[in-house]
Each structure stands twice: as structure tokens, then as C-alpha cells.
Backbone as JSON, one array per atom type, in Angstrom:
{
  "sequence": "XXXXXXXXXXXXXXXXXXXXXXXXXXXXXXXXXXXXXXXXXXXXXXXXXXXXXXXXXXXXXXXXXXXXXXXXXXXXXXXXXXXXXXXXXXXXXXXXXXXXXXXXXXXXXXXXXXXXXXXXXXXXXXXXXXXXXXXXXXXXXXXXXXXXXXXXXXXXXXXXXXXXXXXXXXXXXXXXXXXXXXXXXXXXXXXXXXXXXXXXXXXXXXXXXXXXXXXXXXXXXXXXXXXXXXXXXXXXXXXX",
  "N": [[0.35, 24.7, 1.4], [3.23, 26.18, 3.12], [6.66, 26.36, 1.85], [6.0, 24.24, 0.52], [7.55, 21.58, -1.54], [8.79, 21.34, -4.48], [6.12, 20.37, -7.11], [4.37, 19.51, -5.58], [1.17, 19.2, -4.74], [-1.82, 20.91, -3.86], [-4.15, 19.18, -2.8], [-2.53, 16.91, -2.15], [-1.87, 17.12, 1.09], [-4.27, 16.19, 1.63], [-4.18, 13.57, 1.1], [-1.94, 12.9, 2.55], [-3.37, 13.01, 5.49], [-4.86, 10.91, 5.0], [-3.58, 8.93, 6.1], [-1.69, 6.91, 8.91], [0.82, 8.25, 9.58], [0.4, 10.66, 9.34], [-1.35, 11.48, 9.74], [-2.49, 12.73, 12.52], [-1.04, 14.69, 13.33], [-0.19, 18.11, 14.17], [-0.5, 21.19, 11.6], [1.75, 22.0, 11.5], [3.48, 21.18, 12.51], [3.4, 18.62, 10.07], [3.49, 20.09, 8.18], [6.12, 21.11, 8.19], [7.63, 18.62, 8.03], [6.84, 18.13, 5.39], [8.09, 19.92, 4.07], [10.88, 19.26, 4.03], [11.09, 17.22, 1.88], [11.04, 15.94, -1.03], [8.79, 15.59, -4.5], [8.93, 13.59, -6.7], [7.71, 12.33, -10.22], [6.93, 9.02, -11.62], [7.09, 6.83, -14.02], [5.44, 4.25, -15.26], [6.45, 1.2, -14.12], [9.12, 1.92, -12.8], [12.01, 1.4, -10.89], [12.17, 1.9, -7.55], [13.57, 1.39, -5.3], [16.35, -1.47, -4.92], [16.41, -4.42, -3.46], [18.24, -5.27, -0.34], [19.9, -2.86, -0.52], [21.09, 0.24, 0.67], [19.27, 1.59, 3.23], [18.25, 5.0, 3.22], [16.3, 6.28, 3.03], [12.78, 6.82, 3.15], [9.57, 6.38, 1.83], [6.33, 8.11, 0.91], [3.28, 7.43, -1.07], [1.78, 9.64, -3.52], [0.35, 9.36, -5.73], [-0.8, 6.7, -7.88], [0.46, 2.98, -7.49], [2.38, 1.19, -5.97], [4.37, -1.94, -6.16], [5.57, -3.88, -3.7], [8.32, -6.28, -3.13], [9.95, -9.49, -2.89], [13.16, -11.06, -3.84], [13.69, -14.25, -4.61], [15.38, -16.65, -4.42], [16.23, -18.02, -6.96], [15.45, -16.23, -8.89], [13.17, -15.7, -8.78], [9.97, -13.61, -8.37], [8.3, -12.64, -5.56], [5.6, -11.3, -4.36], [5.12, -9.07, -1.69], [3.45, -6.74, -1.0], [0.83, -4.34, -2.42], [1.38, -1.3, -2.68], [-0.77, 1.57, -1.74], [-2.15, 4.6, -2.68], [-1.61, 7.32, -0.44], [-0.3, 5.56, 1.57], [2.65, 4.77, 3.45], [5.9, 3.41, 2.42], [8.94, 1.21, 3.9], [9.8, 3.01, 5.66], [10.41, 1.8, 8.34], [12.37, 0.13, 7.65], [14.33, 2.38, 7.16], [14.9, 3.44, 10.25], [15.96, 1.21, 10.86], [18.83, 1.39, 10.21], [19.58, -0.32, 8.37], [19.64, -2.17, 5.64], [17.06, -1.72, 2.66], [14.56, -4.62, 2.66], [13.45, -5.14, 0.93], [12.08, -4.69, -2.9], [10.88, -1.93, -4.58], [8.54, -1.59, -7.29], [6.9, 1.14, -9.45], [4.01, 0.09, -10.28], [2.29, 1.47, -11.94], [1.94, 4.37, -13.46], [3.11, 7.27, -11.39], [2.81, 9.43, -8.47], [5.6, 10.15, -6.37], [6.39, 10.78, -2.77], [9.67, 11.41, -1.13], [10.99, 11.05, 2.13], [14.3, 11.59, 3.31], [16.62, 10.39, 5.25], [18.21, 11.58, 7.05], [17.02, 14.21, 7.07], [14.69, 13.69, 8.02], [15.08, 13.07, 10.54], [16.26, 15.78, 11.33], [13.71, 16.84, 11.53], [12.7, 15.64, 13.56], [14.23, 16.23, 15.73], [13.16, 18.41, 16.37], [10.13, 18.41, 16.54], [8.75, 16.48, 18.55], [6.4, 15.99, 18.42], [6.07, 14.16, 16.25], [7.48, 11.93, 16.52], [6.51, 10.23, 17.94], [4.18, 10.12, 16.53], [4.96, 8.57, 14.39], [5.99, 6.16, 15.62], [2.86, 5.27, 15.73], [2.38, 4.89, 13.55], [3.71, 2.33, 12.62], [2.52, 0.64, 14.38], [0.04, 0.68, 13.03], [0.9, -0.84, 10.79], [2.11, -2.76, 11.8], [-0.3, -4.43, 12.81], [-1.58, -4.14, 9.98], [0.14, -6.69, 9.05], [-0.3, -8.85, 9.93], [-3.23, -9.15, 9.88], [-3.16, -9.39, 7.49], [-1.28, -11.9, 7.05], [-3.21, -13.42, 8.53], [-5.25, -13.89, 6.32], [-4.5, -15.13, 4.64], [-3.86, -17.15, 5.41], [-6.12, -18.53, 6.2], [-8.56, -17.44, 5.37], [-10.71, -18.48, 2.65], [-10.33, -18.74, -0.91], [-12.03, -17.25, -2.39], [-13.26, -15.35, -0.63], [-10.63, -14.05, 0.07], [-9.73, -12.77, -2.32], [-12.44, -11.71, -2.72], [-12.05, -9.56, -0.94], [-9.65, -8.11, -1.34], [-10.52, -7.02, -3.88], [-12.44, -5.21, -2.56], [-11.11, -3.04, -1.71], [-10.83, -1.07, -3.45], [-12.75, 0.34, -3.99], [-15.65, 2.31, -3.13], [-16.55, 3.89, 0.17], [-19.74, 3.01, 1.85], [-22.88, 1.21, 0.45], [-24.94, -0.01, -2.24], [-24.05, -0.15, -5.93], [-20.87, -0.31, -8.08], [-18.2, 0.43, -10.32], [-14.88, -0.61, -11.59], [-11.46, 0.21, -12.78], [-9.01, -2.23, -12.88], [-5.65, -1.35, -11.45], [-3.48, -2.54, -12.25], [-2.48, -5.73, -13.84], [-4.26, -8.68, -13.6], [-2.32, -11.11, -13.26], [-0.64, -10.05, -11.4], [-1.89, -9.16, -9.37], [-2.66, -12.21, -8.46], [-0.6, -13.39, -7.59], [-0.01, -11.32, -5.23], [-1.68, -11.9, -3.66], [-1.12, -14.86, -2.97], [-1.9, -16.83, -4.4], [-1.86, -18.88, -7.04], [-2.86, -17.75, -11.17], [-4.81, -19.7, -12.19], [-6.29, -20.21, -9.65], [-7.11, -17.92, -8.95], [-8.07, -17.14, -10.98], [-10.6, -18.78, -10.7], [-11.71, -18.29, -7.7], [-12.65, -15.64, -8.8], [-14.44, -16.86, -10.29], [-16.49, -18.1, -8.38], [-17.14, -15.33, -7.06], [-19.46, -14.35, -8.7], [-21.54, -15.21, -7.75], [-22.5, -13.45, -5.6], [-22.38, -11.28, -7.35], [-20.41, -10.07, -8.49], [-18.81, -9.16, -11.55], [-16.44, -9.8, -14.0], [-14.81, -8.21, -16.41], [-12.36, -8.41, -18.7], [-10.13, -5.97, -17.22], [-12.13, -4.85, -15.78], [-13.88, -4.38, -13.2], [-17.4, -5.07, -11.82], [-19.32, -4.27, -8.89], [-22.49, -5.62, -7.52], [-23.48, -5.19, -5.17], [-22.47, -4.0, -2.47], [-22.73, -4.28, -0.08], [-23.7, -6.65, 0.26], [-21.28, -8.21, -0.67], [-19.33, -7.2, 1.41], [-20.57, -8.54, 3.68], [-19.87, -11.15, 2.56], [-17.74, -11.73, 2.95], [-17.03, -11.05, 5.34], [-17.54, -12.89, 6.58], [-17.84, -15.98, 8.31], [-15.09, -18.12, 8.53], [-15.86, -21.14, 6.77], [-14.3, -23.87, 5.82], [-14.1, -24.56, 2.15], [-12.62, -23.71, -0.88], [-9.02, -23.52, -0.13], [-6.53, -23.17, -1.55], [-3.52, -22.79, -3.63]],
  "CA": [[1.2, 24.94, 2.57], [4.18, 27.2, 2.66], [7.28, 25.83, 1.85], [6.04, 23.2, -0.08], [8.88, 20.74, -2.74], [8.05, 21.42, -6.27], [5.7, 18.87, -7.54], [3.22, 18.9, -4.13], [-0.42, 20.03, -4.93], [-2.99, 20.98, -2.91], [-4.95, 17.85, -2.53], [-1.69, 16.15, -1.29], [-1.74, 16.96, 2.02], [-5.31, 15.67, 2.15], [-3.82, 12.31, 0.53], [-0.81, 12.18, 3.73], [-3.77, 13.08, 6.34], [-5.24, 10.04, 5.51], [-2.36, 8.18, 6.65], [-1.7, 7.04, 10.67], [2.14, 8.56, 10.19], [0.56, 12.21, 8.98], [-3.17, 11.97, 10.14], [-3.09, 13.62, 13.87], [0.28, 16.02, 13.0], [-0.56, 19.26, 13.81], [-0.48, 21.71, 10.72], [2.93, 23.24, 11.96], [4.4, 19.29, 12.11], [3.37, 18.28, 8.32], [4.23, 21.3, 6.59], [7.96, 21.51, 8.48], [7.81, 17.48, 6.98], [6.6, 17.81, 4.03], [8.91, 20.94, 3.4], [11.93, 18.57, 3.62], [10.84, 16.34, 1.2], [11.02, 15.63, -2.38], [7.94, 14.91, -4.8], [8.76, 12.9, -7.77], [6.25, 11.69, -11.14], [8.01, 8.02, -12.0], [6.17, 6.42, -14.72], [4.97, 2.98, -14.7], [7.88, 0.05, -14.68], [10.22, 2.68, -12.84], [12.32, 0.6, -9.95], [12.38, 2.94, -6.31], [14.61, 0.82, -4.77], [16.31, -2.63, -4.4], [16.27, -5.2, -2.17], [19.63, -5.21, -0.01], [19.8, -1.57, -0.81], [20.96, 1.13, 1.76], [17.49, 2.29, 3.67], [19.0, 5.69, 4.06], [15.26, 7.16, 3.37], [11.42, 6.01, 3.23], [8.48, 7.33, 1.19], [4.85, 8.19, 1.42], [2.69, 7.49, -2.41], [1.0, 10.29, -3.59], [-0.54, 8.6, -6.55], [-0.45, 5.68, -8.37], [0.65, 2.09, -7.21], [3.69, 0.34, -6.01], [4.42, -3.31, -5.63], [6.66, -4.49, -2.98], [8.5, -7.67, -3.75], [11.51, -9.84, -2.56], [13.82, -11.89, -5.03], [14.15, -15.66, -4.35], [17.3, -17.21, -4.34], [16.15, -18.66, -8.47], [15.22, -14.8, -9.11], [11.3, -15.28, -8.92], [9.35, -12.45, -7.71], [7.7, -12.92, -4.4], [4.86, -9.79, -3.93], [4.86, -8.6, -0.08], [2.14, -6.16, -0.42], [0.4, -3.69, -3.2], [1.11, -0.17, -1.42], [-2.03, 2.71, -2.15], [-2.09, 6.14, -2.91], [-1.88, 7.74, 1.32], [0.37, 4.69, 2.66], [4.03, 4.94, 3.26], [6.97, 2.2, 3.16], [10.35, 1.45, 3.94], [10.35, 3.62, 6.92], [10.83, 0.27, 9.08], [13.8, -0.35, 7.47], [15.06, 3.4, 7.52], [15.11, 3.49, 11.45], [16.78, 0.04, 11.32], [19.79, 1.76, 9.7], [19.87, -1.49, 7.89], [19.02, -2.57, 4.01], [15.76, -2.72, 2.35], [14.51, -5.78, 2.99], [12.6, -5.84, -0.56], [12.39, -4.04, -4.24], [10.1, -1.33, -5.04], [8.66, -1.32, -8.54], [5.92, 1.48, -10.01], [2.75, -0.86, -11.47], [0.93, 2.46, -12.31], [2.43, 6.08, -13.44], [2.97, 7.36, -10.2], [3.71, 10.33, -7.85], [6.41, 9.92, -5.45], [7.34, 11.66, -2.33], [10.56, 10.69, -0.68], [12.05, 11.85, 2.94], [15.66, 11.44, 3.56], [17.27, 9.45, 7.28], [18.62, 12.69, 7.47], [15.58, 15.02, 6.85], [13.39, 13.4, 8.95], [15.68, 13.4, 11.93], [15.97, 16.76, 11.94], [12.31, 16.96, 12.14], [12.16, 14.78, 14.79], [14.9, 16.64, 16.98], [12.39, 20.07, 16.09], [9.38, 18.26, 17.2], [8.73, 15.38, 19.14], [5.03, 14.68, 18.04], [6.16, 13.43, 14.61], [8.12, 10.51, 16.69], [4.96, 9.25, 18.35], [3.09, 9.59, 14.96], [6.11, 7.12, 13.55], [5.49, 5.19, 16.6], [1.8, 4.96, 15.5], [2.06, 4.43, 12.12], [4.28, 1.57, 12.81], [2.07, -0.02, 14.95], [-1.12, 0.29, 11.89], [1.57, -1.02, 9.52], [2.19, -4.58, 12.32], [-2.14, -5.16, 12.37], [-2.23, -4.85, 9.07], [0.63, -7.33, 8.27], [-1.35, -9.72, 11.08], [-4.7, -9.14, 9.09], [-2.69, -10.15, 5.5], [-1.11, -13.39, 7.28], [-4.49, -14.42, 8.94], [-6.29, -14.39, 5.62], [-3.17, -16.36, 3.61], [-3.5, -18.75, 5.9], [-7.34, -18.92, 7.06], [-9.69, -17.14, 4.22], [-10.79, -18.83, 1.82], [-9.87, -17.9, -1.79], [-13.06, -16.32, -2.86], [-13.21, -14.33, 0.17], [-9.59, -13.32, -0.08], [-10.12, -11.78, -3.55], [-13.36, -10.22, -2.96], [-11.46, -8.41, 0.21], [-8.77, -6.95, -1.56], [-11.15, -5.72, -4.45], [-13.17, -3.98, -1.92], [-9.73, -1.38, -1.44], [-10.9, -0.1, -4.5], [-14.43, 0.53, -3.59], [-16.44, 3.68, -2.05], [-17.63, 3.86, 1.34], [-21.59, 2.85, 1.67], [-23.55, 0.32, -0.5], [-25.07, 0.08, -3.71], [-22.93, -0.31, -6.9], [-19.72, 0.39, -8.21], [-17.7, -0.21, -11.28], [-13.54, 0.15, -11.56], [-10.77, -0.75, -13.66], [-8.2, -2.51, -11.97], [-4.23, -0.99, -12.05], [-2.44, -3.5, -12.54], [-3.2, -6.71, -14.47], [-4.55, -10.14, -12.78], [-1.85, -12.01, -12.62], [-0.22, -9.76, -10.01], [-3.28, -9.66, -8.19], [-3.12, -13.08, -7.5], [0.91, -13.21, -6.8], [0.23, -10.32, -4.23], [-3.11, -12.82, -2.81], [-0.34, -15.52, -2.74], [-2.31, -17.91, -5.07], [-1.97, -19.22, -9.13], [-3.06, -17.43, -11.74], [-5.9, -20.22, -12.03], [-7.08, -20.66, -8.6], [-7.57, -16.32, -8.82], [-9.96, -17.1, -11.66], [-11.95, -19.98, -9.9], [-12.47, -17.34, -6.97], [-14.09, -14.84, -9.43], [-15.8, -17.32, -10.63], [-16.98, -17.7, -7.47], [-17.99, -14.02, -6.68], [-20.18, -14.03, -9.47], [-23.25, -15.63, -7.08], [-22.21, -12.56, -4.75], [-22.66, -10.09, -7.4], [-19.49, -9.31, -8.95], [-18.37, -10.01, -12.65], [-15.24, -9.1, -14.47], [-14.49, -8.0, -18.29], [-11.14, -7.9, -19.32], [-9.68, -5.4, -16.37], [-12.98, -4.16, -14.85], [-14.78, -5.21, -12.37], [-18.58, -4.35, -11.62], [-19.95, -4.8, -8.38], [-23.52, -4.93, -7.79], [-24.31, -4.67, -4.1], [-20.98, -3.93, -1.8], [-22.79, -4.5, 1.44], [-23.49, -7.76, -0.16], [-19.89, -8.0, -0.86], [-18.47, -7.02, 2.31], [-20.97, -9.59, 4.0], [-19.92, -12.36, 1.95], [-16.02, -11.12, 3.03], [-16.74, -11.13, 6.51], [-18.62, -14.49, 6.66], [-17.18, -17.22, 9.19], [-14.95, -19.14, 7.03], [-15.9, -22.66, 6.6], [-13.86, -24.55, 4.87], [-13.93, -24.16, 1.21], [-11.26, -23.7, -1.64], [-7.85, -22.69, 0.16], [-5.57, -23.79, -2.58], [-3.09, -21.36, -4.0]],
  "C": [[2.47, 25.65, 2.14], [5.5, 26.0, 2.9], [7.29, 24.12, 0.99], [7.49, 22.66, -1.48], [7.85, 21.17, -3.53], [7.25, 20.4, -6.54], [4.18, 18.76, -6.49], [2.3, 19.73, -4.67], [-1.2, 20.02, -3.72], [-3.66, 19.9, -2.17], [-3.56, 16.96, -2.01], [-1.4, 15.89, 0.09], [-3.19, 16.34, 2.83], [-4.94, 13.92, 2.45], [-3.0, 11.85, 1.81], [-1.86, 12.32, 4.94], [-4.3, 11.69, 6.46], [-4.4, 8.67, 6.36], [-2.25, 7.78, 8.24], [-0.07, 8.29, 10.89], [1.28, 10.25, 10.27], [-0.81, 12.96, 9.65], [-3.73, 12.84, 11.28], [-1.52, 14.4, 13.77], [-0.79, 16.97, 13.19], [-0.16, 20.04, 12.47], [1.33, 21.74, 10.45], [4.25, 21.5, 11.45], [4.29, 18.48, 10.66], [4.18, 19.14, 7.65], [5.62, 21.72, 7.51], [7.91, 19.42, 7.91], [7.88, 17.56, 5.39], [8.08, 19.01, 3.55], [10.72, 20.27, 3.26], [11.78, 17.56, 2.62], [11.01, 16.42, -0.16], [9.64, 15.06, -3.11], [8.59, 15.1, -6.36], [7.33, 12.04, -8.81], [7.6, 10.72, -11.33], [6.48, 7.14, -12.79], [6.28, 4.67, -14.51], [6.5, 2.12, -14.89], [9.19, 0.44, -13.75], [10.58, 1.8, -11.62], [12.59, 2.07, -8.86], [13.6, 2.74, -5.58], [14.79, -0.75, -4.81], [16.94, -3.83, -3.55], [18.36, -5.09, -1.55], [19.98, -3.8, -0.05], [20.45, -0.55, 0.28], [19.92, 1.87, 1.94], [18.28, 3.56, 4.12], [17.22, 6.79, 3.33], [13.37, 6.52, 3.22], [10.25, 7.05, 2.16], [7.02, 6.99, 1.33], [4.04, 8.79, -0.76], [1.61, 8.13, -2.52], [-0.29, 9.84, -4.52], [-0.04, 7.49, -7.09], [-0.47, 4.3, -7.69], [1.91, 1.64, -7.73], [3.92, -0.7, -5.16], [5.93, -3.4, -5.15], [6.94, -5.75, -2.97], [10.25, -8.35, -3.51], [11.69, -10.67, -4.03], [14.18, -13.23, -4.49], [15.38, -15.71, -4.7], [17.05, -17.57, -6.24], [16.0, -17.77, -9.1], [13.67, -15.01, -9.89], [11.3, -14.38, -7.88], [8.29, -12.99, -6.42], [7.11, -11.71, -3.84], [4.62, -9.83, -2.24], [3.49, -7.7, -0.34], [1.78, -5.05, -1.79], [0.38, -2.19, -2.43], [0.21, 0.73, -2.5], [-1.6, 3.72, -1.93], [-2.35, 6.56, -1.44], [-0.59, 6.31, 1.98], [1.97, 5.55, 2.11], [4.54, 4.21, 3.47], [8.26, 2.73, 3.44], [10.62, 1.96, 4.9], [10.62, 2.82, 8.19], [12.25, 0.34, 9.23], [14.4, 0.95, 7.52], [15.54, 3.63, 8.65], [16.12, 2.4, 12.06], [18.12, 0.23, 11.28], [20.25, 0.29, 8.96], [19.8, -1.14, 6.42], [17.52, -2.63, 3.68], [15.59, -3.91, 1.79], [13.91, -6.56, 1.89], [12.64, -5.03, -1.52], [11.06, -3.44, -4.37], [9.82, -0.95, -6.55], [7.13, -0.23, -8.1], [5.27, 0.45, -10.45], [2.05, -0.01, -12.09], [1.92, 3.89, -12.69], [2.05, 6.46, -11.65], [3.75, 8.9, -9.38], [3.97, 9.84, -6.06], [6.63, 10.72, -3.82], [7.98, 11.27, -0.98], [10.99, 11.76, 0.57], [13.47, 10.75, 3.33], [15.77, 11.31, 5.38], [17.52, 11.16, 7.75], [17.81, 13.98, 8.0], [14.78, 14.69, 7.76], [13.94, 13.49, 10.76], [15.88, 14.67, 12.29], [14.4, 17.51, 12.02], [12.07, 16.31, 13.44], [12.89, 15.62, 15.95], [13.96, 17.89, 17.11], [11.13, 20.04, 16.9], [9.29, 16.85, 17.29], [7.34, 14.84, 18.93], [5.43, 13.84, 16.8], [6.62, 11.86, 15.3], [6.87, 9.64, 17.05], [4.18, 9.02, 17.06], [3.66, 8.25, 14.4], [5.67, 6.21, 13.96], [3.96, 3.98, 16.01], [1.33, 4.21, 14.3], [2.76, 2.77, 11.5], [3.22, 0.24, 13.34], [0.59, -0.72, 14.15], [-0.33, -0.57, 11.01], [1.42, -2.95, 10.48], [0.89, -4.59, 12.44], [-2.39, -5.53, 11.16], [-0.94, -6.17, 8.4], [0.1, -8.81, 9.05], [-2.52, -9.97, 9.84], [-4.01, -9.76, 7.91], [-2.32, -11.82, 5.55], [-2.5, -14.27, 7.8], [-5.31, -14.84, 7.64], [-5.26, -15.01, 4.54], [-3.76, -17.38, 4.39], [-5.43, -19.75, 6.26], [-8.18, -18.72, 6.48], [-9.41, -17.91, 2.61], [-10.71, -18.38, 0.4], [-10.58, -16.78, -2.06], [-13.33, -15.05, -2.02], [-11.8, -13.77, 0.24], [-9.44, -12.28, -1.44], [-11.3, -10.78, -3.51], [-12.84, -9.06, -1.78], [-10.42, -7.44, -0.41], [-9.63, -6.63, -2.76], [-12.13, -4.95, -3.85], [-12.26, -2.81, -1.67], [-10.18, -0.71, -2.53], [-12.26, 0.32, -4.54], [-14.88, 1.94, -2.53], [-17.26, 3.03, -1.02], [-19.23, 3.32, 0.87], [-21.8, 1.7, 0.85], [-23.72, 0.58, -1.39], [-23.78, -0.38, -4.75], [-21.8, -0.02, -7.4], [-19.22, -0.44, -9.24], [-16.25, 0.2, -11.17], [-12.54, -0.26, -12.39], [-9.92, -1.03, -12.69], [-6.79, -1.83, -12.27], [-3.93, -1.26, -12.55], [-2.95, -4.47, -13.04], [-3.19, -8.14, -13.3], [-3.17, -10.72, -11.75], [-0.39, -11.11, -11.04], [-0.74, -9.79, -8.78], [-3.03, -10.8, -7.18], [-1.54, -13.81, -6.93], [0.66, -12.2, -5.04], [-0.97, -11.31, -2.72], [-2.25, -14.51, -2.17], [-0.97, -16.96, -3.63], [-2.08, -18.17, -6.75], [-3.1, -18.51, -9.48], [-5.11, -18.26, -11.68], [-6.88, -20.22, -11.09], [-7.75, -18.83, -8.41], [-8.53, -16.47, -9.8], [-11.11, -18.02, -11.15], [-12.38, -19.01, -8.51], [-12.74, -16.24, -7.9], [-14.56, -15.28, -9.83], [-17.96, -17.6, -9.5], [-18.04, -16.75, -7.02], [-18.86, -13.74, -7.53], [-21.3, -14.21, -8.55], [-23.23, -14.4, -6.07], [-22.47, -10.95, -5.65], [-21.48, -9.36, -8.36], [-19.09, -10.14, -10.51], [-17.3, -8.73, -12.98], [-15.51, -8.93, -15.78], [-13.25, -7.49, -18.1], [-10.43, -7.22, -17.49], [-10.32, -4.44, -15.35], [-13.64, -4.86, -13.89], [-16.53, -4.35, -11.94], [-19.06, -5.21, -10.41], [-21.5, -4.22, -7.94], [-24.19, -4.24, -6.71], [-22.93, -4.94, -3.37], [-21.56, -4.39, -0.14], [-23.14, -5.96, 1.1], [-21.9, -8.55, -0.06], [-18.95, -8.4, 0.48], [-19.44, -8.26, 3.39], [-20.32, -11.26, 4.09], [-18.12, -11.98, 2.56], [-15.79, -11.54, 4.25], [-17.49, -12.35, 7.24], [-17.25, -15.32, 7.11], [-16.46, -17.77, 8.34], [-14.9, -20.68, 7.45], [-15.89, -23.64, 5.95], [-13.98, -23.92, 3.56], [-12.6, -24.41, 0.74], [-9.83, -23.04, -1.01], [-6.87, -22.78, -0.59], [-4.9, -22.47, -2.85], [-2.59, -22.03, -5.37]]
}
């Protein structure tokens, strides 16, 4: 696209289509976005922002993985959510003209790309579909934080772990093998359960098909998988 920030490749604007904020933009409405923008590489460990912070802009992750995470009052880490390569945060709290409300770390080498309160408003005064997209993307962002509290509170462990390693999984059935990003025990911080009770649900998913080594996972049949995911839950281990 013309006008692209230094740093933006080709395949990036495939990466923001999949998105709700970028996905029904006409051409003309991305690439006058994206052309205000900034794309940063921030290697693993690197902090984005933190908590209390002035929200004076929001970003959309080109690659990599970044964990969102408040600070207790004792200064433990408390994971809100694992954001993916296509999502975007923070833009909540940018509109709020408030603080962010939590701390962005890299878990993965990662590319960045950041719009500015400023930047984006004068997109918005330019064209008026981008606000409805916001609108929209807002509205995917409250289902899925619905969908994350229903299965804290209501799926059982084993099925809460094999759901979030299906995000890393291809469309269709059959098999699949992957390494994971990040190591376990964030995993099961971000799942809201102990270290332990995250290995007693893969122990679990083994009768389902799935075994681990070290930081891989192999599964053998995904429609199996996603079955066993979307199965009534009755009763079972809820422990954290």
C-alpha cells in the first residue's frame, strides 16, 4: 500500500484484515490508517506499556505475542489475556482518555504497530467508516471477554486448556503439531489455574489425543479435540 511506515510488509495488511477493527475498511480507510502509524520489531521481554500509564495511543500485533497483565497490590502478576498476531489492545482505554488499565509485556520477539489518540482522530474526522469499525471491534473485544469469564468460571480444566491450545491450530481436522510461545507456566496464569492443576488437565487430554514434550504439543485428531471442548460440561476438575 502506498504510504506505508517503514517496517510494514506486504502480508501485514492481510494480518490487520483479519481483525473486526480493519476487516470491512475499505482499501482507501486502511491505507490512510495504516499510513499514520508506526511499525516497531521489540524483542522478547520488551515492556509496551504500564499499568496506570497515559492511554494516549493503542496498537494492533503484527507478529509475535503479548501478555496483558495487572499488578496486585503485593506486586504479583495477574495475566488478563494472551493477545495474537491480527488482534489489537488498549484502544478501550485510548477513547477513555484515561490510564491503561494493565502492563504490556512482549513473551515472543515481536512486531509492533502503534497508532497515536491523535493519529487516529484525524482519521476518524477524514472518514467516518473507521468509527463504526471501532464501534465493531469493540463490541468482538466485550463477547470475547464474556466467552473467557464463562469458561473461568464454568469449563472444566481439561476443557479450558484444550480450548486455548486449539488458537494455535489450523482450520479442518486431522493432525497437527506446534511449539508453544511462551512457556507453561504462563499458560496456566493466563487459564487462571496452578501450575499443577495445568498439568493434571494435559494429563487429561491425553485420552482425547493430545500429548506434550517439553514445549510441543501434538494433536492427533482436532475434530476430536474441538468435540471434547465443546462437550456439555459436567462437573469434573474445576480447581485452579
Amino acid at each position: 500500500m502506498r504510504n506505508d511506515p517503514p517496517g510494514f510488509r506486504p502480508q501485514d495488511a492481510a494480518t490487520l484484515r483479519s481483525n473486526a477493527l480493519f476487516g470491512r475498511l475499505p482499501d482507501r480507510s486502511l491505507e490512510l490508517l495504516v499510513s499514520t502509524a508506526q511499525v516497531r520489531t521489540v524483542p522478547r521481554g520488551t515492556t509496551l506499556f504500564v499499568q496506570d500509564e497515559e492511554a494516549d495511543r493503542f496498537f494492533a500485533l503484527l507478529d509475535g505475542w503479548v501478555k496483558l497483565y495487572r499488578l496486585t497490590r503485593d506486586g504479583a502478576e495477574a495475566v488478563v489475556t494472551i493477545v495474537a498476531p491480527g488482534e489489537t489492545f488498549a484502544e478501550a482505554a485510548m477513547f477513555a482518555s484515561g490510564k491503561f488499565p494493565v502492563c504490556a509485556e512482549a513473551v515472543a520477539d515481536s512486531r509492533v504497530m502503534t497508532l497515536t489518540a491523535e493519529g487516529f482522530a484525524r482519521c476518524l474526522r477524514e472518514d467516518e467508516q473507521i468509527a463504526f469499525a471501532m464501534l465493531g471491534s469493540l463490541s468482538v473485544r466485550l463477547r470475547h471477554l464474556v466467552q473467557q469469564i464463562e469458561q473461568l468460571q464454568v469449563q472444566p480444566t481439561a476443557q479450558r486448556v484444550g480450548s486455548f491450545l486449539l488458537r494455535f491450530c489450523p482450520e479442518g481436522g486431522g493432525a497437527t503439531s506446534f511449539a508453544l510461545p511462551f512457556d507453561k507456566a504462563l499458560v496456566a496464569r493466563r487459564l487462571g489455574m496452578q501450575p499443577e492443576t495445568f498439568s493434571r488437565a494435559l494429563a487429561k487430554l491425553r485420552g482425547v489425543g493430545v500429548e506434550t514434550q517439553g514445549g510441543t504439543v501434538s494433536v492427533a485428531d482436532l475434530d476430536a479435540l474441538r468435540r471434547f471442548c465443546n462437550a456439555e460440561s459436567g462437573g469434573g476438575d474445576h480447581g485452579g
